[in-house]
């Protein structure tokens, strides 16, 4: 812990000394991303990441549905920000005519922006070196990450609106991301993708713990905000149970989530791009976390998901096996409905590829 405090305070002092501006910080973060890509520390396609000496192992898989181009995308960045004990991963589910471009743009800009804002927040509010309480330091670190995420998501959404080459007026994307820093994970969620942790119970059983809320329009706090902003929430007659967000006087755009990047046609009517940010301390009982788009969770339960992942001998193939199971479940449970794009990341905390 002393080493972590020294890192934070040292980084804060160096940033203060350079009087770093936001643009300079963003350029430095983007340079780190390019170096990480060259060193095979970043994965942006289906595959796996396992860096020598790392406690992390990540499996990624994405499958195009029957609706056209695959609008899902993902990223895993080991040694995030050149820190050996840090990892960033995220999954993005685009929607609308330009959804695949929006999702990829957010995937490209969010990690570097977050890294820049995290460094700047450390410079402004480094951990108190005189504090001996572990709980105080944990609380401070969480608020540093939460502030960094809130600032990042606001900036990314603003930048997206200014993009001339991408039309985000009727298109957008969800974003579910995790930062692992030592034995802590920070989870930030915008939209209806979901993160589920697999942990060992007192009885020795592997049980799921849902780490995120599916931000659907019919959630009471979400519906209240939308209605207060003059937006509407209702289901179409041929989609009972599927609540969507609509403009005050038009049956458009009909979004099935209440938070997203982009979708500026309805941003004044209750849709927001504010993430819910939470943290969890990882112990020896916690085995892995699954991040997946709603195409998985529409047809696969949390318990089924962790059972499928835990029963796959080759960890490099866990995400693929989960996605393929979801595709088959979709065909059985949702006959007549085109299979959605389906993507997953399986992040293991203490394991090698094969056991």
JSON list of C-alpha atoms in Angstrom, two decimals, residues 165-304:
[
{"chain": "A", "resi": 165, "resn": "UNK", "atom": "CA", "xyz": [-17.76, 12.23, -40.01]},
{"chain": "A", "resi": 166, "resn": "UNK", "atom": "CA", "xyz": [-20.14, 10.32, -37.71]},
{"chain": "A", "resi": 167, "resn": "UNK", "atom": "CA", "xyz": [-23.86, 11.09, -37.54]},
{"chain": "A", "resi": 168, "resn": "UNK", "atom": "CA", "xyz": [-24.87, 10.33, -33.96]},
{"chain": "A", "resi": 169, "resn": "UNK", "atom": "CA", "xyz": [-28.21, 12.14, -33.99]},
{"chain": "A", "resi": 170, "resn": "UNK", "atom": "CA", "xyz": [-30.19, 8.90, -34.34]},
{"chain": "A", "resi": 171, "resn": "UNK", "atom": "CA", "xyz": [-27.35, 6.51, -33.42]},
{"chain": "A", "resi": 172, "resn": "UNK", "atom": "CA", "xyz": [-25.48, 5.70, -30.23]},
{"chain": "A", "resi": 173, "resn": "UNK", "atom": "CA", "xyz": [-23.76, 3.08, -28.11]},
{"chain": "A", "resi": 174, "resn": "UNK", "atom": "CA", "xyz": [-23.74, 1.61, -24.63]},
{"chain": "A", "resi": 175, "resn": "UNK", "atom": "CA", "xyz": [-20.45, 1.31, -22.72]},
{"chain": "A", "resi": 176, "resn": "UNK", "atom": "CA", "xyz": [-19.58, -1.12, -19.94]},
{"chain": "A", "resi": 177, "resn": "UNK", "atom": "CA", "xyz": [-15.99, -0.84, -18.70]},
{"chain": "A", "resi": 178, "resn": "UNK", "atom": "CA", "xyz": [-13.84, -2.12, -15.86]},
{"chain": "A", "resi": 179, "resn": "UNK", "atom": "CA", "xyz": [-10.52, -0.93, -14.49]},
{"chain": "A", "resi": 180, "resn": "UNK", "atom": "CA", "xyz": [-8.63, -3.43, -12.38]},
{"chain": "A", "resi": 181, "resn": "UNK", "atom": "CA", "xyz": [-6.05, -1.86, -10.09]},
{"chain": "A", "resi": 182, "resn": "UNK", "atom": "CA", "xyz": [-4.38, -4.38, -7.84]},
{"chain": "A", "resi": 183, "resn": "UNK", "atom": "CA", "xyz": [-7.07, -6.10, -5.79]},
{"chain": "A", "resi": 184, "resn": "UNK", "atom": "CA", "xyz": [-9.78, -3.54, -6.65]},
{"chain": "A", "resi": 185, "resn": "UNK", "atom": "CA", "xyz": [-12.02, -3.28, -9.68]},
{"chain": "A", "resi": 186, "resn": "UNK", "atom": "CA", "xyz": [-13.92, -0.15, -10.70]},
{"chain": "A", "resi": 187, "resn": "UNK", "atom": "CA", "xyz": [-16.98, -0.72, -12.86]},
{"chain": "A", "resi": 188, "resn": "UNK", "atom": "CA", "xyz": [-18.65, 2.00, -14.96]},
{"chain": "A", "resi": 189, "resn": "UNK", "atom": "CA", "xyz": [-21.85, 1.28, -16.86]},
{"chain": "A", "resi": 190, "resn": "UNK", "atom": "CA", "xyz": [-23.87, 3.24, -19.41]},
{"chain": "A", "resi": 191, "resn": "UNK", "atom": "CA", "xyz": [-26.70, 1.25, -20.97]},
{"chain": "A", "resi": 192, "resn": "UNK", "atom": "CA", "xyz": [-27.97, -2.31, -20.73]},
{"chain": "A", "resi": 193, "resn": "UNK", "atom": "CA", "xyz": [-24.85, -4.47, -21.00]},
{"chain": "A", "resi": 194, "resn": "UNK", "atom": "CA", "xyz": [-24.08, -6.34, -17.78]},
{"chain": "A", "resi": 195, "resn": "UNK", "atom": "CA", "xyz": [-21.14, -7.41, -15.61]},
{"chain": "A", "resi": 196, "resn": "UNK", "atom": "CA", "xyz": [-21.48, -10.57, -13.52]},
{"chain": "A", "resi": 197, "resn": "UNK", "atom": "CA", "xyz": [-18.86, -11.77, -11.03]},
{"chain": "A", "resi": 198, "resn": "UNK", "atom": "CA", "xyz": [-18.33, -15.47, -10.28]},
{"chain": "A", "resi": 199, "resn": "UNK", "atom": "CA", "xyz": [-17.39, -15.99, -6.64]},
{"chain": "A", "resi": 200, "resn": "UNK", "atom": "CA", "xyz": [-17.14, -18.95, -4.29]},
{"chain": "A", "resi": 201, "resn": "UNK", "atom": "CA", "xyz": [-19.76, -19.17, -1.55]},
{"chain": "A", "resi": 202, "resn": "UNK", "atom": "CA", "xyz": [-19.19, -20.44, 2.00]},
{"chain": "A", "resi": 203, "resn": "UNK", "atom": "CA", "xyz": [-20.50, -23.82, 0.79]},
{"chain": "A", "resi": 204, "resn": "UNK", "atom": "CA", "xyz": [-17.88, -23.98, -1.95]},
{"chain": "A", "resi": 205, "resn": "UNK", "atom": "CA", "xyz": [-20.35, -23.35, -4.77]},
{"chain": "A", "resi": 206, "resn": "UNK", "atom": "CA", "xyz": [-19.65, -20.92, -7.58]},
{"chain": "A", "resi": 207, "resn": "UNK", "atom": "CA", "xyz": [-22.34, -18.24, -7.45]},
{"chain": "A", "resi": 208, "resn": "UNK", "atom": "CA", "xyz": [-23.04, -15.14, -9.57]},
{"chain": "A", "resi": 209, "resn": "UNK", "atom": "CA", "xyz": [-22.97, -11.58, -8.24]},
{"chain": "A", "resi": 210, "resn": "UNK", "atom": "CA", "xyz": [-24.42, -9.01, -10.64]},
{"chain": "A", "resi": 211, "resn": "UNK", "atom": "CA", "xyz": [-22.21, -5.92, -10.51]},
{"chain": "A", "resi": 212, "resn": "UNK", "atom": "CA", "xyz": [-24.26, -3.60, -12.71]},
{"chain": "A", "resi": 213, "resn": "UNK", "atom": "CA", "xyz": [-27.81, -2.42, -13.30]},
{"chain": "A", "resi": 214, "resn": "UNK", "atom": "CA", "xyz": [-29.39, -2.96, -16.72]},
{"chain": "A", "resi": 215, "resn": "UNK", "atom": "CA", "xyz": [-30.43, 0.61, -17.48]},
{"chain": "A", "resi": 216, "resn": "UNK", "atom": "CA", "xyz": [-33.80, -0.03, -19.09]},
{"chain": "A", "resi": 217, "resn": "UNK", "atom": "CA", "xyz": [-36.35, 2.80, -19.53]},
{"chain": "A", "resi": 218, "resn": "UNK", "atom": "CA", "xyz": [-38.93, 1.18, -17.20]},
{"chain": "A", "resi": 219, "resn": "UNK", "atom": "CA", "xyz": [-36.68, 1.26, -14.12]},
{"chain": "A", "resi": 220, "resn": "UNK", "atom": "CA", "xyz": [-38.49, 3.63, -11.72]},
{"chain": "A", "resi": 221, "resn": "UNK", "atom": "CA", "xyz": [-35.68, 6.20, -11.37]},
{"chain": "A", "resi": 222, "resn": "UNK", "atom": "CA", "xyz": [-34.97, 6.11, -15.12]},
{"chain": "A", "resi": 223, "resn": "UNK", "atom": "CA", "xyz": [-38.64, 6.42, -16.14]},
{"chain": "A", "resi": 224, "resn": "UNK", "atom": "CA", "xyz": [-39.13, 9.29, -13.68]},
{"chain": "A", "resi": 225, "resn": "UNK", "atom": "CA", "xyz": [-36.24, 11.26, -15.19]},
{"chain": "A", "resi": 226, "resn": "UNK", "atom": "CA", "xyz": [-37.40, 10.62, -18.76]},
{"chain": "A", "resi": 227, "resn": "UNK", "atom": "CA", "xyz": [-40.98, 11.64, -18.03]},
{"chain": "A", "resi": 228, "resn": "UNK", "atom": "CA", "xyz": [-39.84, 14.77, -16.16]},
{"chain": "A", "resi": 229, "resn": "UNK", "atom": "CA", "xyz": [-37.88, 15.71, -19.30]},
{"chain": "A", "resi": 230, "resn": "UNK", "atom": "CA", "xyz": [-41.05, 15.28, -21.42]},
{"chain": "A", "resi": 231, "resn": "UNK", "atom": "CA", "xyz": [-39.87, 12.02, -22.98]},
{"chain": "A", "resi": 232, "resn": "UNK", "atom": "CA", "xyz": [-42.17, 8.99, -23.07]},
{"chain": "A", "resi": 233, "resn": "UNK", "atom": "CA", "xyz": [-41.75, 5.35, -22.05]},
{"chain": "A", "resi": 234, "resn": "UNK", "atom": "CA", "xyz": [-43.98, 2.61, -23.42]},
{"chain": "A", "resi": 235, "resn": "UNK", "atom": "CA", "xyz": [-44.04, -0.74, -25.24]},
{"chain": "A", "resi": 236, "resn": "UNK", "atom": "CA", "xyz": [-45.23, -1.30, -28.77]},
{"chain": "A", "resi": 237, "resn": "UNK", "atom": "CA", "xyz": [-48.20, -3.65, -29.19]},
{"chain": "A", "resi": 238, "resn": "UNK", "atom": "CA", "xyz": [-46.08, -6.26, -30.93]},
{"chain": "A", "resi": 239, "resn": "UNK", "atom": "CA", "xyz": [-43.31, -6.04, -28.29]},
{"chain": "A", "resi": 240, "resn": "UNK", "atom": "CA", "xyz": [-44.99, -6.56, -24.91]},
{"chain": "A", "resi": 241, "resn": "UNK", "atom": "CA", "xyz": [-42.52, -6.11, -22.08]},
{"chain": "A", "resi": 242, "resn": "UNK", "atom": "CA", "xyz": [-39.95, -4.23, -24.19]},
{"chain": "A", "resi": 243, "resn": "UNK", "atom": "CA", "xyz": [-40.03, -0.67, -22.87]},
{"chain": "A", "resi": 244, "resn": "UNK", "atom": "CA", "xyz": [-38.58, 2.03, -25.09]},
{"chain": "A", "resi": 245, "resn": "UNK", "atom": "CA", "xyz": [-37.85, 5.76, -24.93]},
{"chain": "A", "resi": 246, "resn": "UNK", "atom": "CA", "xyz": [-39.78, 8.01, -27.33]},
{"chain": "A", "resi": 247, "resn": "UNK", "atom": "CA", "xyz": [-39.86, 11.67, -28.26]},
{"chain": "A", "resi": 248, "resn": "UNK", "atom": "CA", "xyz": [-42.82, 13.71, -26.92]},
{"chain": "A", "resi": 249, "resn": "UNK", "atom": "CA", "xyz": [-44.72, 13.90, -30.21]},
{"chain": "A", "resi": 250, "resn": "UNK", "atom": "CA", "xyz": [-43.21, 11.17, -32.40]},
{"chain": "A", "resi": 251, "resn": "UNK", "atom": "CA", "xyz": [-42.93, 7.40, -32.27]},
{"chain": "A", "resi": 252, "resn": "UNK", "atom": "CA", "xyz": [-39.17, 7.75, -32.58]},
{"chain": "A", "resi": 253, "resn": "UNK", "atom": "CA", "xyz": [-36.41, 6.75, -31.81]},
{"chain": "A", "resi": 254, "resn": "UNK", "atom": "CA", "xyz": [-37.67, 3.90, -29.58]},
{"chain": "A", "resi": 255, "resn": "UNK", "atom": "CA", "xyz": [-34.48, 3.23, -27.61]},
{"chain": "A", "resi": 256, "resn": "UNK", "atom": "CA", "xyz": [-34.53, 0.10, -25.44]},
{"chain": "A", "resi": 257, "resn": "UNK", "atom": "CA", "xyz": [-32.07, 1.60, -22.94]},
{"chain": "A", "resi": 258, "resn": "UNK", "atom": "CA", "xyz": [-32.17, 4.76, -20.82]},
{"chain": "A", "resi": 259, "resn": "UNK", "atom": "CA", "xyz": [-28.46, 5.68, -20.95]},
{"chain": "A", "resi": 260, "resn": "UNK", "atom": "CA", "xyz": [-26.19, 5.85, -23.98]},
{"chain": "A", "resi": 261, "resn": "UNK", "atom": "CA", "xyz": [-23.55, 7.86, -25.77]},
{"chain": "A", "resi": 262, "resn": "UNK", "atom": "CA", "xyz": [-24.89, 9.70, -28.82]},
{"chain": "A", "resi": 263, "resn": "UNK", "atom": "CA", "xyz": [-28.62, 9.64, -29.69]},
{"chain": "A", "resi": 264, "resn": "UNK", "atom": "CA", "xyz": [-28.73, 13.45, -29.58]},
{"chain": "A", "resi": 265, "resn": "UNK", "atom": "CA", "xyz": [-32.28, 13.44, -30.94]},
{"chain": "A", "resi": 266, "resn": "UNK", "atom": "CA", "xyz": [-33.47, 12.45, -27.47]},
{"chain": "A", "resi": 267, "resn": "UNK", "atom": "CA", "xyz": [-30.76, 13.79, -25.14]},
{"chain": "A", "resi": 268, "resn": "UNK", "atom": "CA", "xyz": [-33.04, 16.68, -24.11]},
{"chain": "A", "resi": 269, "resn": "UNK", "atom": "CA", "xyz": [-35.82, 14.23, -23.21]},
{"chain": "A", "resi": 270, "resn": "UNK", "atom": "CA", "xyz": [-34.26, 12.11, -20.49]},
{"chain": "A", "resi": 271, "resn": "UNK", "atom": "CA", "xyz": [-31.58, 9.98, -22.14]},
{"chain": "A", "resi": 272, "resn": "UNK", "atom": "CA", "xyz": [-28.24, 10.54, -20.38]},
{"chain": "A", "resi": 273, "resn": "UNK", "atom": "CA", "xyz": [-24.64, 9.40, -20.79]},
{"chain": "A", "resi": 274, "resn": "UNK", "atom": "CA", "xyz": [-23.82, 9.45, -17.06]},
{"chain": "A", "resi": 275, "resn": "UNK", "atom": "CA", "xyz": [-22.26, 6.20, -15.83]},
{"chain": "A", "resi": 276, "resn": "UNK", "atom": "CA", "xyz": [-23.04, 4.34, -12.64]},
{"chain": "A", "resi": 277, "resn": "UNK", "atom": "CA", "xyz": [-19.61, 3.78, -11.05]},
{"chain": "A", "resi": 278, "resn": "UNK", "atom": "CA", "xyz": [-19.01, 1.13, -8.38]},
{"chain": "A", "resi": 279, "resn": "UNK", "atom": "CA", "xyz": [-16.05, -0.67, -6.88]},
{"chain": "A", "resi": 280, "resn": "UNK", "atom": "CA", "xyz": [-15.37, -4.14, -5.51]},
{"chain": "A", "resi": 281, "resn": "UNK", "atom": "CA", "xyz": [-12.47, -5.62, -3.60]},
{"chain": "A", "resi": 282, "resn": "UNK", "atom": "CA", "xyz": [-11.29, -8.82, -5.28]},
{"chain": "A", "resi": 283, "resn": "UNK", "atom": "CA", "xyz": [-10.46, -11.71, -2.94]},
{"chain": "A", "resi": 284, "resn": "UNK", "atom": "CA", "xyz": [-9.24, -15.27, -3.47]},
{"chain": "A", "resi": 285, "resn": "UNK", "atom": "CA", "xyz": [-12.89, -16.33, -3.63]},
{"chain": "A", "resi": 286, "resn": "UNK", "atom": "CA", "xyz": [-13.57, -14.23, -6.73]},
{"chain": "A", "resi": 287, "resn": "UNK", "atom": "CA", "xyz": [-12.74, -16.23, -9.86]},
{"chain": "A", "resi": 288, "resn": "UNK", "atom": "CA", "xyz": [-13.73, -14.17, -12.90]},
{"chain": "A", "resi": 289, "resn": "UNK", "atom": "CA", "xyz": [-16.09, -11.52, -14.22]},
{"chain": "A", "resi": 290, "resn": "UNK", "atom": "CA", "xyz": [-18.17, -11.69, -17.38]},
{"chain": "A", "resi": 291, "resn": "UNK", "atom": "CA", "xyz": [-18.94, -8.52, -19.35]},
{"chain": "A", "resi": 292, "resn": "UNK", "atom": "CA", "xyz": [-21.53, -9.09, -22.06]},
{"chain": "A", "resi": 293, "resn": "UNK", "atom": "CA", "xyz": [-23.95, -7.20, -24.26]},
{"chain": "A", "resi": 294, "resn": "UNK", "atom": "CA", "xyz": [-27.70, -7.58, -23.80]},
{"chain": "A", "resi": 295, "resn": "UNK", "atom": "CA", "xyz": [-27.77, -10.20, -26.56]},
{"chain": "A", "resi": 296, "resn": "UNK", "atom": "CA", "xyz": [-26.39, -12.62, -23.96]},
{"chain": "A", "resi": 297, "resn": "UNK", "atom": "CA", "xyz": [-28.52, -11.61, -20.99]},
{"chain": "A", "resi": 298, "resn": "UNK", "atom": "CA", "xyz": [-31.77, -11.58, -22.97]},
{"chain": "A", "resi": 299, "resn": "UNK", "atom": "CA", "xyz": [-31.55, -15.38, -23.17]},
{"chain": "A", "resi": 300, "resn": "UNK", "atom": "CA", "xyz": [-28.92, -16.54, -20.63]},
{"chain": "A", "resi": 301, "resn": "UNK", "atom": "CA", "xyz": [-29.22, -16.25, -16.83]},
{"chain": "A", "resi": 302, "resn": "UNK", "atom": "CA", "xyz": [-26.35, -15.09, -14.62]},
{"chain": "A", "resi": 303, "resn": "UNK", "atom": "CA", "xyz": [-26.05, -18.60, -13.18]},
{"chain": "A", "resi": 304, "resn": "UNK", "atom": "CA", "xyz": [-25.97, -20.20, -16.62]}
]
